[in-house]
Tab-separated table of C-alpha atoms in Angstrom:
chain	number	residue	atom	x	y	z
A	1	UNK	CA	15.128	-14.446	0.343
A	2	UNK	CA	14.280	-12.775	-3.092
A	3	UNK	CA	17.036	-10.469	-4.703
A	4	UNK	CA	17.006	-7.232	-7.215
A	5	UNK	CA	19.092	-6.421	-9.822
A	6	UNK	CA	20.023	-4.758	-13.426
A	7	UNK	CA	22.635	-7.062	-15.033
A	8	UNK	CA	21.177	-8.288	-17.859
A	9	UNK	CA	23.521	-12.120	-17.468
A	10	UNK	CA	19.764	-12.131	-15.607
A	11	UNK	CA	18.379	-12.370	-18.875
A	12	UNK	CA	21.159	-14.327	-20.427
A	13	UNK	CA	18.616	-16.777	-22.329
A	14	UNK	CA	16.395	-14.550	-23.862
A	15	UNK	CA	19.728	-12.640	-24.521
A	16	UNK	CA	21.131	-15.509	-26.562
A	17	UNK	CA	17.806	-15.309	-29.174
A	18	UNK	CA	17.781	-12.391	-29.625
A	19	UNK	CA	20.874	-11.785	-30.373
A	20	UNK	CA	20.441	-14.748	-32.759
A	21	UNK	CA	17.863	-13.497	-34.885
A	22	UNK	CA	19.757	-10.695	-34.936
A	23	UNK	CA	22.754	-11.915	-36.727
A	24	UNK	CA	21.241	-14.704	-37.978
A	25	UNK	CA	18.891	-11.744	-40.279
A	26	UNK	CA	22.442	-10.087	-41.119
A	27	UNK	CA	23.874	-13.487	-42.909
A	28	UNK	CA	20.524	-14.598	-44.267
A	29	UNK	CA	21.274	-10.410	-46.091
A	30	UNK	CA	24.996	-12.593	-47.156
A	31	UNK	CA	24.867	-16.207	-47.806
A	32	UNK	CA	24.222	-17.243	-50.539
A	33	UNK	CA	20.573	-19.884	-50.643
A	34	UNK	CA	22.677	-23.100	-50.513
A	35	UNK	CA	23.557	-22.017	-47.349
A	36	UNK	CA	21.047	-20.931	-45.684
A	37	UNK	CA	20.564	-23.288	-43.395
A	38	UNK	CA	23.405	-22.279	-41.637
A	39	UNK	CA	20.635	-19.497	-39.201
A	40	UNK	CA	18.749	-22.018	-38.917
A	41	UNK	CA	22.125	-24.089	-37.006
A	42	UNK	CA	22.566	-21.121	-35.747
A	43	UNK	CA	19.122	-20.824	-33.801
A	44	UNK	CA	19.731	-23.933	-32.805
A	45	UNK	CA	23.099	-23.435	-31.148
A	46	UNK	CA	21.053	-20.049	-29.446
A	47	UNK	CA	18.374	-22.019	-27.913
A	48	UNK	CA	21.126	-25.086	-26.733
A	49	UNK	CA	22.861	-22.381	-25.391
A	50	UNK	CA	19.885	-20.829	-23.678
A	51	UNK	CA	18.865	-24.075	-22.483
A	52	UNK	CA	22.049	-24.693	-20.627
A	53	UNK	CA	22.453	-21.509	-19.207
A	54	UNK	CA	17.967	-21.313	-17.742
A	55	UNK	CA	19.353	-24.866	-15.693
A	56	UNK	CA	21.962	-22.939	-14.079
A	57	UNK	CA	19.883	-20.075	-13.606
A	58	UNK	CA	17.345	-23.120	-12.182
A	59	UNK	CA	19.748	-24.451	-9.288
A	60	UNK	CA	20.338	-20.212	-8.191
A	61	UNK	CA	17.793	-18.590	-6.126
A	62	UNK	CA	15.205	-16.557	-7.046
A	63	UNK	CA	15.306	-12.832	-8.526
A	64	UNK	CA	14.279	-10.099	-10.145
A	65	UNK	CA	15.185	-8.121	-12.834
A	66	UNK	CA	15.357	-3.996	-14.226
A	67	UNK	CA	13.224	-2.874	-12.255
A	68	UNK	CA	11.139	-5.779	-10.695
A	69	UNK	CA	9.901	-5.934	-13.602
A	70	UNK	CA	10.974	-9.672	-15.298
A	71	UNK	CA	10.870	-12.907	-12.292
A	72	UNK	CA	13.453	-15.373	-13.037
A	73	UNK	CA	12.455	-17.903	-10.869
A	74	UNK	CA	11.129	-21.808	-10.714
A	75	UNK	CA	7.946	-20.836	-14.138
A	76	UNK	CA	10.576	-18.797	-15.327
A	77	UNK	CA	13.016	-21.524	-15.587
A	78	UNK	CA	10.527	-24.297	-16.716
A	79	UNK	CA	8.912	-22.028	-19.537
A	80	UNK	CA	12.172	-21.484	-20.840
A	81	UNK	CA	13.709	-25.075	-20.362
A	82	UNK	CA	10.641	-25.967	-22.575
A	83	UNK	CA	10.235	-23.638	-25.275
A	84	UNK	CA	13.600	-23.475	-25.935
A	85	UNK	CA	13.405	-27.002	-26.232
A	86	UNK	CA	10.037	-26.983	-27.785
A	87	UNK	CA	11.808	-24.508	-30.383
A	88	UNK	CA	15.182	-26.741	-31.622
A	89	UNK	CA	12.301	-29.330	-32.445
A	90	UNK	CA	9.969	-27.178	-34.224
A	91	UNK	CA	13.488	-26.441	-35.892
A	92	UNK	CA	14.128	-30.292	-36.696
A	93	UNK	CA	10.772	-30.716	-38.792
A	94	UNK	CA	11.591	-27.483	-40.769
A	95	UNK	CA	15.235	-28.296	-41.789
A	96	UNK	CA	13.959	-30.361	-44.804
A	97	UNK	CA	11.388	-28.464	-45.898
A	98	UNK	CA	12.944	-25.074	-45.870
A	99	UNK	CA	15.894	-25.925	-47.850
A	100	UNK	CA	16.722	-23.848	-50.057
A	101	UNK	CA	13.690	-21.834	-49.960
A	102	UNK	CA	14.552	-17.738	-50.852
A	103	UNK	CA	12.968	-17.140	-47.292
A	104	UNK	CA	14.377	-19.631	-45.880
A	105	UNK	CA	16.927	-16.986	-42.329
A	106	UNK	CA	13.173	-15.200	-42.314
A	107	UNK	CA	11.758	-18.416	-41.037
A	108	UNK	CA	14.682	-19.014	-38.632
A	109	UNK	CA	14.474	-15.767	-37.676
A	110	UNK	CA	10.915	-15.456	-37.345
A	111	UNK	CA	10.655	-18.446	-35.021
A	112	UNK	CA	12.656	-16.895	-32.985
A	113	UNK	CA	11.550	-14.216	-32.219
A	114	UNK	CA	8.196	-16.117	-31.576
A	115	UNK	CA	9.960	-18.268	-28.748
A	116	UNK	CA	11.214	-14.991	-27.608
A	117	UNK	CA	7.803	-13.172	-26.549
A	118	UNK	CA	6.658	-16.402	-24.858
A	119	UNK	CA	9.756	-16.847	-23.303
A	120	UNK	CA	8.843	-12.757	-21.843
A	121	UNK	CA	5.148	-13.648	-21.495
A	122	UNK	CA	6.637	-16.314	-18.523
A	123	UNK	CA	8.872	-14.474	-17.340
A	124	UNK	CA	7.428	-11.143	-17.493
A	125	UNK	CA	5.567	-9.581	-13.896
A	126	UNK	CA	4.897	-5.800	-15.104
A	127	UNK	CA	2.057	-5.176	-17.211
A	128	UNK	CA	3.335	-3.396	-19.490
A	129	UNK	CA	6.205	-6.088	-20.122
A	130	UNK	CA	3.499	-8.341	-20.175
A	131	UNK	CA	1.950	-6.549	-23.572
A	132	UNK	CA	5.401	-5.848	-25.537
A	133	UNK	CA	5.038	-10.112	-24.497
A	134	UNK	CA	2.133	-10.559	-26.280
A	135	UNK	CA	3.110	-8.979	-29.058
A	136	UNK	CA	5.763	-9.658	-29.733
A	137	UNK	CA	4.734	-13.397	-29.712
A	138	UNK	CA	1.340	-12.708	-31.670
A	139	UNK	CA	3.477	-10.405	-34.983
A	140	UNK	CA	5.636	-13.051	-36.132
A	141	UNK	CA	2.950	-16.012	-35.336
A	142	UNK	CA	1.034	-13.906	-38.052
A	143	UNK	CA	3.635	-13.605	-40.605
A	144	UNK	CA	5.211	-17.430	-40.369
A	145	UNK	CA	0.567	-18.129	-40.781
A	146	UNK	CA	0.479	-16.678	-43.942
A	147	UNK	CA	4.744	-17.936	-44.628
A	148	UNK	CA	3.494	-20.455	-47.681
A	149	UNK	CA	1.352	-17.249	-49.911
A	150	UNK	CA	-1.027	-20.219	-51.107
A	151	UNK	CA	-4.505	-19.338	-50.140
A	152	UNK	CA	-5.216	-21.259	-47.041
A	153	UNK	CA	-2.387	-19.438	-45.684
A	154	UNK	CA	-3.198	-16.161	-46.780
A	155	UNK	CA	-6.534	-16.957	-45.013
A	156	UNK	CA	-5.432	-18.578	-42.045
A	157	UNK	CA	-3.272	-15.765	-41.818
A	158	UNK	CA	-6.122	-12.997	-42.282
A	159	UNK	CA	-7.961	-15.036	-39.374
A	160	UNK	CA	-5.359	-14.347	-37.360
A	161	UNK	CA	-4.201	-11.594	-37.287
A	162	UNK	CA	-8.020	-10.227	-36.766
A	163	UNK	CA	-8.956	-12.068	-33.877
A	164	UNK	CA	-5.076	-11.258	-32.574
A	165	UNK	CA	-6.171	-7.895	-33.681
A	166	UNK	CA	-8.974	-6.840	-31.893
A	167	UNK	CA	-8.098	-9.333	-28.524
A	168	UNK	CA	-4.487	-7.497	-28.423
A	169	UNK	CA	-6.567	-4.114	-27.877
A	170	UNK	CA	-9.092	-5.580	-25.093
A	171	UNK	CA	-6.041	-6.360	-22.712
A	172	UNK	CA	-3.991	-3.036	-23.502
A	173	UNK	CA	-7.580	-1.799	-22.664
A	174	UNK	CA	-7.893	-4.240	-19.760
A	175	UNK	CA	-4.560	-2.986	-18.940
A	176	UNK	CA	-4.738	0.815	-18.898
A	177	UNK	CA	-7.899	0.314	-16.863
A	178	UNK	CA	-5.878	-2.059	-14.094
A	179	UNK	CA	-3.225	0.634	-14.493
A	180	UNK	CA	-6.074	3.962	-13.399
A	181	UNK	CA	-7.148	1.398	-10.536
A	182	UNK	CA	-3.693	0.639	-9.056
A	183	UNK	CA	-1.682	3.590	-10.171
A	184	UNK	CA	0.853	1.402	-11.327
A	185	UNK	CA	1.880	-2.177	-13.287
A	186	UNK	CA	3.666	-4.502	-11.861
A	187	UNK	CA	3.212	-7.153	-9.601
A	188	UNK	CA	3.745	-6.659	-5.964
A	189	UNK	CA	2.127	-3.364	-5.558
A	190	UNK	CA	-1.208	-4.211	-7.713
A	191	UNK	CA	-1.610	-7.007	-5.563
A	192	UNK	CA	-1.555	-5.255	-2.689
A	193	UNK	CA	-4.311	-2.524	-3.749
A	194	UNK	CA	-6.776	-4.685	-5.418
A	195	UNK	CA	-6.846	-6.691	-2.279
A	196	UNK	CA	-9.428	-2.609	-1.342
A	197	UNK	CA	-9.716	-1.763	-4.405
A	198	UNK	CA	-13.577	-1.108	-6.777
A	199	UNK	CA	-14.489	-4.790	-8.035
A	200	UNK	CA	-16.041	-3.241	-10.946
A	201	UNK	CA	-13.002	-1.687	-12.043
A	202	UNK	CA	-10.550	-5.317	-11.295
A	203	UNK	CA	-13.170	-7.035	-13.319
A	204	UNK	CA	-13.374	-4.846	-16.033
A	205	UNK	CA	-9.859	-4.575	-16.675
A	206	UNK	CA	-8.771	-8.719	-15.801
A	207	UNK	CA	-11.768	-9.283	-18.278
A	208	UNK	CA	-10.019	-7.743	-21.066
A	209	UNK	CA	-6.590	-8.534	-19.590
A	210	UNK	CA	-7.969	-12.483	-20.394
A	211	UNK	CA	-8.615	-12.102	-23.078
A	212	UNK	CA	-5.482	-11.371	-25.271
A	213	UNK	CA	-3.430	-13.853	-22.929
A	214	UNK	CA	-6.175	-16.417	-23.586
A	215	UNK	CA	-6.282	-15.449	-26.926
A	216	UNK	CA	-2.039	-16.813	-26.723
A	217	UNK	CA	-3.486	-19.673	-25.442
A	218	UNK	CA	-5.765	-20.493	-27.599
A	219	UNK	CA	-8.818	-20.396	-24.887
A	220	UNK	CA	-12.262	-20.267	-24.576
A	221	UNK	CA	-13.451	-17.882	-25.225
A	222	UNK	CA	-10.646	-16.464	-27.379
A	223	UNK	CA	-10.057	-20.299	-29.089
A	224	UNK	CA	-12.026	-19.445	-33.123
A	225	UNK	CA	-8.746	-18.361	-34.595
A	226	UNK	CA	-7.285	-22.188	-33.623
A	227	UNK	CA	-8.976	-24.487	-36.273
A	228	UNK	CA	-8.259	-22.020	-39.188
A	229	UNK	CA	-5.174	-21.017	-39.077
A	230	UNK	CA	-3.657	-24.433	-38.221
A	231	UNK	CA	-4.951	-25.926	-40.800
A	232	UNK	CA	-3.815	-23.341	-42.765
A	233	UNK	CA	0.061	-23.445	-41.911
A	234	UNK	CA	2.526	-25.342	-42.934
A	235	UNK	CA	2.675	-28.170	-40.202
A	236	UNK	CA	6.198	-26.851	-38.859
A	237	UNK	CA	4.719	-23.154	-38.363
A	238	UNK	CA	1.265	-25.605	-37.440
A	239	UNK	CA	2.859	-27.046	-34.624
A	240	UNK	CA	4.866	-23.426	-33.335
A	241	UNK	CA	1.622	-22.355	-32.913
A	242	UNK	CA	-0.453	-24.823	-30.846
A	243	UNK	CA	2.424	-25.550	-28.987
A	244	UNK	CA	4.934	-22.383	-28.164
A	245	UNK	CA	2.862	-19.333	-26.931
A	246	UNK	CA	0.873	-21.439	-24.925
A	247	UNK	CA	3.179	-21.815	-22.890
A	248	UNK	CA	3.861	-18.558	-21.896
A	249	UNK	CA	1.090	-17.169	-21.835
A	250	UNK	CA	-0.440	-19.763	-19.288
A	251	UNK	CA	2.942	-18.889	-17.456
A	252	UNK	CA	1.397	-15.649	-17.575
A	253	UNK	CA	-2.099	-16.308	-16.084
A	254	UNK	CA	-0.654	-18.642	-13.009
A	255	UNK	CA	1.246	-15.718	-11.963
A	256	UNK	CA	-1.328	-13.167	-12.415
A	257	UNK	CA	-3.336	-15.245	-10.740
A	258	UNK	CA	-1.069	-16.291	-8.036
A	259	UNK	CA	0.481	-13.148	-7.448
A	260	UNK	CA	-2.274	-10.506	-8.129
A	261	UNK	CA	-5.829	-12.078	-7.990
A	262	UNK	CA	-4.761	-14.142	-5.174
A	263	UNK	CA	-6.780	-11.538	-2.895
A	264	UNK	CA	-8.797	-9.416	-4.590
A	265	UNK	CA	-12.505	-9.519	-4.442
A	266	UNK	CA	-12.700	-10.853	-8.010
A	267	UNK	CA	-13.960	-14.546	-8.169
A	268	UNK	CA	-10.810	-15.411	-10.642
A	269	UNK	CA	-10.854	-19.126	-9.207
A	270	UNK	CA	-14.500	-19.976	-10.429
A	271	UNK	CA	-14.090	-18.139	-13.320
A	272	UNK	CA	-11.153	-19.640	-14.406
A	273	UNK	CA	-12.739	-23.071	-13.563
A	274	UNK	CA	-15.632	-22.107	-15.675
A	275	UNK	CA	-13.524	-21.741	-18.525
A	276	UNK	CA	-11.626	-24.595	-18.040
A	277	UNK	CA	-14.372	-26.945	-18.457
A	278	UNK	CA	-15.624	-24.840	-21.504
A	279	UNK	CA	-12.529	-25.822	-22.902
A	280	UNK	CA	-12.408	-28.925	-22.576
A	281	UNK	CA	-15.391	-29.375	-23.761
A	282	UNK	CA	-16.020	-27.449	-26.736
A	283	UNK	CA	-12.466	-28.933	-27.577
A	284	UNK	CA	-13.452	-32.233	-27.561
A	285	UNK	CA	-16.746	-32.174	-29.315
A	286	UNK	CA	-14.788	-30.274	-31.959
A	287	UNK	CA	-12.023	-32.769	-32.505
A	288	UNK	CA	-14.692	-35.720	-32.990
A	289	UNK	CA	-15.501	-36.213	-36.968
A	290	UNK	CA	-12.637	-34.132	-38.218
A	291	UNK	CA	-11.056	-35.852	-41.221
A	292	UNK	CA	-8.212	-33.178	-41.613
A	293	UNK	CA	-5.508	-34.603	-39.108
A	294	UNK	CA	-4.307	-30.650	-38.696
A	295	UNK	CA	-7.795	-29.625	-38.086
A	296	UNK	CA	-8.112	-32.696	-35.094
A	297	UNK	CA	-4.688	-31.609	-33.224
A	298	UNK	CA	-6.069	-28.212	-32.924
A	299	UNK	CA	-9.459	-28.320	-31.780
A	300	UNK	CA	-7.344	-31.373	-29.537
A	301	UNK	CA	-4.798	-28.441	-28.452
A	302	UNK	CA	-7.762	-25.993	-27.334
A	303	UNK	CA	-9.116	-29.380	-25.220
A	304	UNK	CA	-5.483	-29.758	-23.666
A	305	UNK	CA	-5.892	-25.961	-22.509
A	306	UNK	CA	-8.206	-26.942	-20.016
A	307	UNK	CA	-6.958	-29.190	-18.457
A	308	UNK	CA	-3.934	-27.127	-18.216
A	309	UNK	CA	-6.161	-24.587	-16.921
A	310	UNK	CA	-6.833	-26.427	-13.834
A	311	UNK	CA	-4.248	-26.105	-12.048
A	312	UNK	CA	-3.959	-22.198	-12.638
A	313	UNK	CA	-7.636	-22.496	-11.285
A	314	UNK	CA	-6.682	-22.920	-7.216
A	315	UNK	CA	-2.501	-21.252	-7.956
A	316	UNK	CA	-2.107	-20.297	-4.122
A	317	UNK	CA	-5.496	-22.489	-2.922
A	318	UNK	CA	-3.600	-25.540	-4.300
A	319	UNK	CA	0.190	-26.498	-3.298
A	320	UNK	CA	0.520	-28.674	-5.362
A	321	UNK	CA	-0.701	-25.760	-8.408
A	322	UNK	CA	2.318	-25.026	-9.415
A	323	UNK	CA	4.639	-27.876	-10.262
A	324	UNK	CA	1.462	-29.877	-11.763
A	325	UNK	CA	0.731	-27.343	-13.981
A	326	UNK	CA	4.966	-26.363	-15.173
A	327	UNK	CA	4.948	-30.306	-15.267
A	328	UNK	CA	2.028	-30.410	-17.809
A	329	UNK	CA	3.239	-27.582	-19.517
A	330	UNK	CA	6.328	-29.647	-20.217
A	331	UNK	CA	4.569	-32.668	-20.850
A	332	UNK	CA	1.754	-31.264	-23.756
A	333	UNK	CA	4.548	-29.976	-25.150
A	334	UNK	CA	7.059	-32.975	-25.820
A	335	UNK	CA	3.913	-34.984	-26.265
A	336	UNK	CA	2.071	-32.517	-28.910
A	337	UNK	CA	5.615	-32.083	-30.679
A	338	UNK	CA	5.545	-35.619	-31.213
A	339	UNK	CA	2.380	-35.728	-33.275
A	340	UNK	CA	3.034	-32.470	-35.062
A	341	UNK	CA	6.650	-34.247	-36.522
A	342	UNK	CA	5.516	-37.152	-37.415
A	343	UNK	CA	2.187	-34.673	-39.631
A	344	UNK	CA	5.570	-32.872	-40.571
A	345	UNK	CA	7.203	-36.397	-41.528
A	346	UNK	CA	4.422	-37.106	-43.887
A	347	UNK	CA	3.446	-34.516	-45.942
A	348	UNK	CA	1.872	-36.554	-48.592
A	349	UNK	CA	-0.849	-37.472	-45.818
A	350	UNK	CA	-2.920	-34.771	-44.873
A	351	UNK	CA	-6.502	-36.811	-43.613
A	352	UNK	CA	-7.015	-39.651	-40.944
A	353	UNK	CA	-7.572	-41.984	-43.841
A	354	UNK	CA	-4.695	-41.229	-45.802
A	355	UNK	CA	-2.523	-42.819	-42.384
A	356	UNK	CA	-4.249	-45.931	-43.595
A	357	UNK	CA	-0.877	-49.025	-43.171
A	358	UNK	CA	0.924	-46.584	-42.026
A	359	UNK	CA	2.165	-49.622	-39.369
A	360	UNK	CA	2.802	-51.716	-42.202
A	361	UNK	CA	5.486	-48.957	-44.359
A	362	UNK	CA	6.735	-47.607	-41.223
A	363	UNK	CA	5.949	-49.033	-38.095
A	364	UNK	CA	8.562	-47.334	-35.852
A	365	UNK	CA	6.474	-43.478	-37.269
A	366	UNK	CA	3.468	-45.688	-36.573
A	367	UNK	CA	4.566	-46.193	-32.780
A	368	UNK	CA	5.748	-42.728	-31.783
A	369	UNK	CA	1.509	-41.429	-33.496
A	370	UNK	CA	0.058	-44.153	-30.990
A	371	UNK	CA	2.233	-43.323	-28.163
A	372	UNK	CA	2.175	-39.122	-28.819
A	373	UNK	CA	-2.073	-39.532	-29.661
A	374	UNK	CA	-2.766	-42.178	-26.402
A	375	UNK	CA	-0.192	-39.728	-23.826
A	376	UNK	CA	-2.255	-36.769	-25.174
A	377	UNK	CA	-5.480	-39.213	-23.491
A	378	UNK	CA	-3.317	-39.514	-20.317
A	379	UNK	CA	-2.570	-42.775	-20.392
A	380	UNK	CA	0.469	-44.137	-18.844
A	381	UNK	CA	4.231	-44.212	-18.359
A	382	UNK	CA	2.953	-41.211	-20.540
A	383	UNK	CA	4.209	-38.158	-19.071
A	384	UNK	CA	0.910	-36.358	-19.816
A	385	UNK	CA	-0.901	-39.187	-18.129
A	386	UNK	CA	1.520	-37.698	-14.584
A	387	UNK	CA	1.155	-34.440	-15.476
A	388	UNK	CA	-3.258	-34.469	-15.557
A	389	UNK	CA	-2.768	-36.628	-12.929
A	390	UNK	CA	-1.133	-33.903	-10.785
A	391	UNK	CA	-3.631	-31.425	-12.185
A	392	UNK	CA	-7.108	-33.159	-11.189
A	393	UNK	CA	-4.865	-33.733	-7.583
A	394	UNK	CA	-4.180	-29.763	-7.357
A	395	UNK	CA	-8.384	-29.267	-8.478
A	396	UNK	CA	-9.738	-31.412	-5.712
A	397	UNK	CA	-7.275	-30.007	-3.322
A	398	UNK	CA	-8.548	-26.230	-4.271
A	399	UNK	CA	-12.345	-27.578	-3.756
A	400	UNK	CA	-12.893	-28.009	-7.191
A	401	UNK	CA	-14.106	-31.820	-7.674
A	402	UNK	CA	-17.491	-30.788	-9.808
A	403	UNK	CA	-13.786	-30.017	-12.375
A	404	UNK	CA	-12.045	-32.663	-12.218
A	405	UNK	CA	-15.039	-34.819	-12.198
A	406	UNK	CA	-15.773	-32.743	-16.105
A	407	UNK	CA	-12.430	-33.046	-16.393
A	408	UNK	CA	-12.329	-37.101	-15.936
A	409	UNK	CA	-15.611	-37.369	-18.053
A	410	UNK	CA	-13.844	-35.416	-21.213
A	411	UNK	CA	-10.518	-37.271	-20.898
A	412	UNK	CA	-12.967	-40.531	-21.700
A	413	UNK	CA	-14.643	-38.285	-24.174
A	414	UNK	CA	-11.441	-37.461	-26.460
A	415	UNK	CA	-10.112	-41.492	-26.617
A	416	UNK	CA	-12.714	-41.137	-29.177
A	417	UNK	CA	-11.445	-38.463	-31.742
A	418	UNK	CA	-7.793	-39.783	-31.446
A	419	UNK	CA	-8.557	-43.383	-31.756
A	420	UNK	CA	-10.422	-42.242	-34.969
A	421	UNK	CA	-6.879	-41.758	-36.290
A	422	UNK	CA	-5.140	-45.087	-34.643
A	423	UNK	CA	-7.213	-46.963	-35.951
A	424	UNK	CA	-6.394	-46.602	-40.481
A	425	UNK	CA	-3.358	-45.694	-38.827
A	426	UNK	CA	-2.309	-49.254	-37.324
A	427	UNK	CA	-4.609	-51.715	-40.106
A	428	UNK	CA	-2.960	-54.123	-42.675
A	429	UNK	CA	-6.434	-54.203	-44.947
A	430	UNK	CA	-6.705	-50.839	-47.589
A	431	UNK	CA	-3.368	-49.118	-48.733
A	432	UNK	CA	-0.408	-49.319	-48.194
A	433	UNK	CA	0.738	-46.308	-46.333
A	434	UNK	CA	2.128	-43.278	-47.152
A	435	UNK	CA	5.596	-44.215	-48.069
A	436	UNK	CA	7.524	-41.325	-48.891
A	437	UNK	CA	8.232	-38.545	-46.421
A	438	UNK	CA	11.195	-36.218	-44.300
A	439	UNK	CA	13.466	-38.482	-42.831
A	440	UNK	CA	15.416	-35.441	-39.575
A	441	UNK	CA	11.470	-35.251	-39.153
A	442	UNK	CA	11.537	-38.643	-38.421
A	443	UNK	CA	14.501	-38.652	-36.525
A	444	UNK	CA	12.289	-35.679	-34.869
A	445	UNK	CA	9.637	-37.817	-34.205
A	446	UNK	CA	10.614	-40.879	-32.334
A	447	UNK	CA	13.013	-38.546	-30.211
A	448	UNK	CA	10.195	-36.543	-28.948
A	449	UNK	CA	8.439	-39.775	-28.124
A	450	UNK	CA	10.941	-41.126	-26.000
A	451	UNK	CA	10.798	-38.514	-24.374
A	452	UNK	CA	7.646	-38.124	-23.660
A	453	UNK	CA	7.622	-41.705	-22.072
A	454	UNK	CA	10.426	-40.616	-19.878
A	455	UNK	CA	9.456	-38.080	-18.622
A	456	UNK	CA	6.677	-39.496	-17.078
A	457	UNK	CA	8.310	-42.666	-16.499
A	458	UNK	CA	11.413	-40.224	-14.119
A	459	UNK	CA	8.347	-37.455	-13.395
A	460	UNK	CA	9.044	-38.432	-9.747
A	461	UNK	CA	12.355	-36.226	-9.779
A	462	UNK	CA	11.856	-33.340	-12.140
A	463	UNK	CA	8.192	-32.690	-9.966
A	464	UNK	CA	10.359	-32.456	-6.593
A	465	UNK	CA	12.618	-29.790	-8.511
A	466	UNK	CA	8.786	-27.361	-9.904
A	467	UNK	CA	8.588	-27.063	-6.114
A	468	UNK	CA	10.477	-23.884	-5.676
A	469	UNK	CA	8.390	-20.622	-4.493
A	470	UNK	CA	7.389	-18.505	-6.906
A	471	UNK	CA	8.485	-14.596	-7.216
A	472	UNK	CA	6.680	-12.641	-5.232
């Protein structure tokens, strides 16, 4: 039975993150430059407390808050833990490069606000709240992309903003059309109205809404910003852009498909399946011959969206869809952030050749890189392997065997460009490898690698927890 109340404590993880951002901004105005790190540690404490609060809420029955606008269920709780855990990793790789920066406080505050936007998107059960979450996740990210104020960063921020503004307008237009069609914005009510609503209006509104959500996810056809924004940003920001907004957007997309559009006449599953195939294929093709490591990971994240869209395509049609998506989100987040932590640990290494000889100079770091890159392929016993297996099974059960074949072919193809990075890293010839680096980022990389392996090995019990029904 779904309960409803207006208790702000139902949003405790979000409240903690927002309070930490506001308090951190005030503290940063008074703290000397040498002590701005306190704001970063405050953000880390807020994330840890939020993870604890989300874990406690996950054990409680599903409920809705504030007029059923926000849902607290398995999708929300998992997204909270993954987003806050990912934010912790990003903070961990940011402390050293930001130490003493005159805008150190602002960076930590913007990271928290971007994460808060992702959390609001994940739990939103109302179109207006989804739009607010979209804006909250986007505006801080635009600023972070150009945070360094250099040429590449400015270009990245400009391209990111222009595409985001365009697709944001399309999203708001789509929400307006859906509101006019359904006479409301709450998901449960729209789900009932759309069964008999004019298909043309539902299709037009859904297309606009989908454009905005896919922009945050970085999926085709709203993916054009990803390579340039990721390459021009600093490594910690690139890690955030390819991970945190994606979690909120994909969770929101799953909820839309399962609650709002499951019974409509719109061919939603077929549309998402086509977008999934396009994302994984175009992402792989773009990554094949990249030399810049951040740009390679940017195209990699586009391809990963394709795999993550597979369980969304069969939401409501396959029993494995929800647990496949949630587990894959957690697996992808920790593995992708582990790869970016290696990049953060070696700030002077920008191209694949710069990593030549890494295994001889930093064997543990090279091992972390190999595990994370092979993990993104889907190699056992990493967590992404189990996530892909669940996603493939869900798609097959939902009647999309052709999509499974396309995904399997793309998985094999992706091994090529990951090996192009792995081979020089483990090579004994050439230069001595990048020797200077960030010790804190190395520790974070080791922890993320261990988490990716641990989540894959202990995947069975975790999957069992993710089967709780979604709020309707």
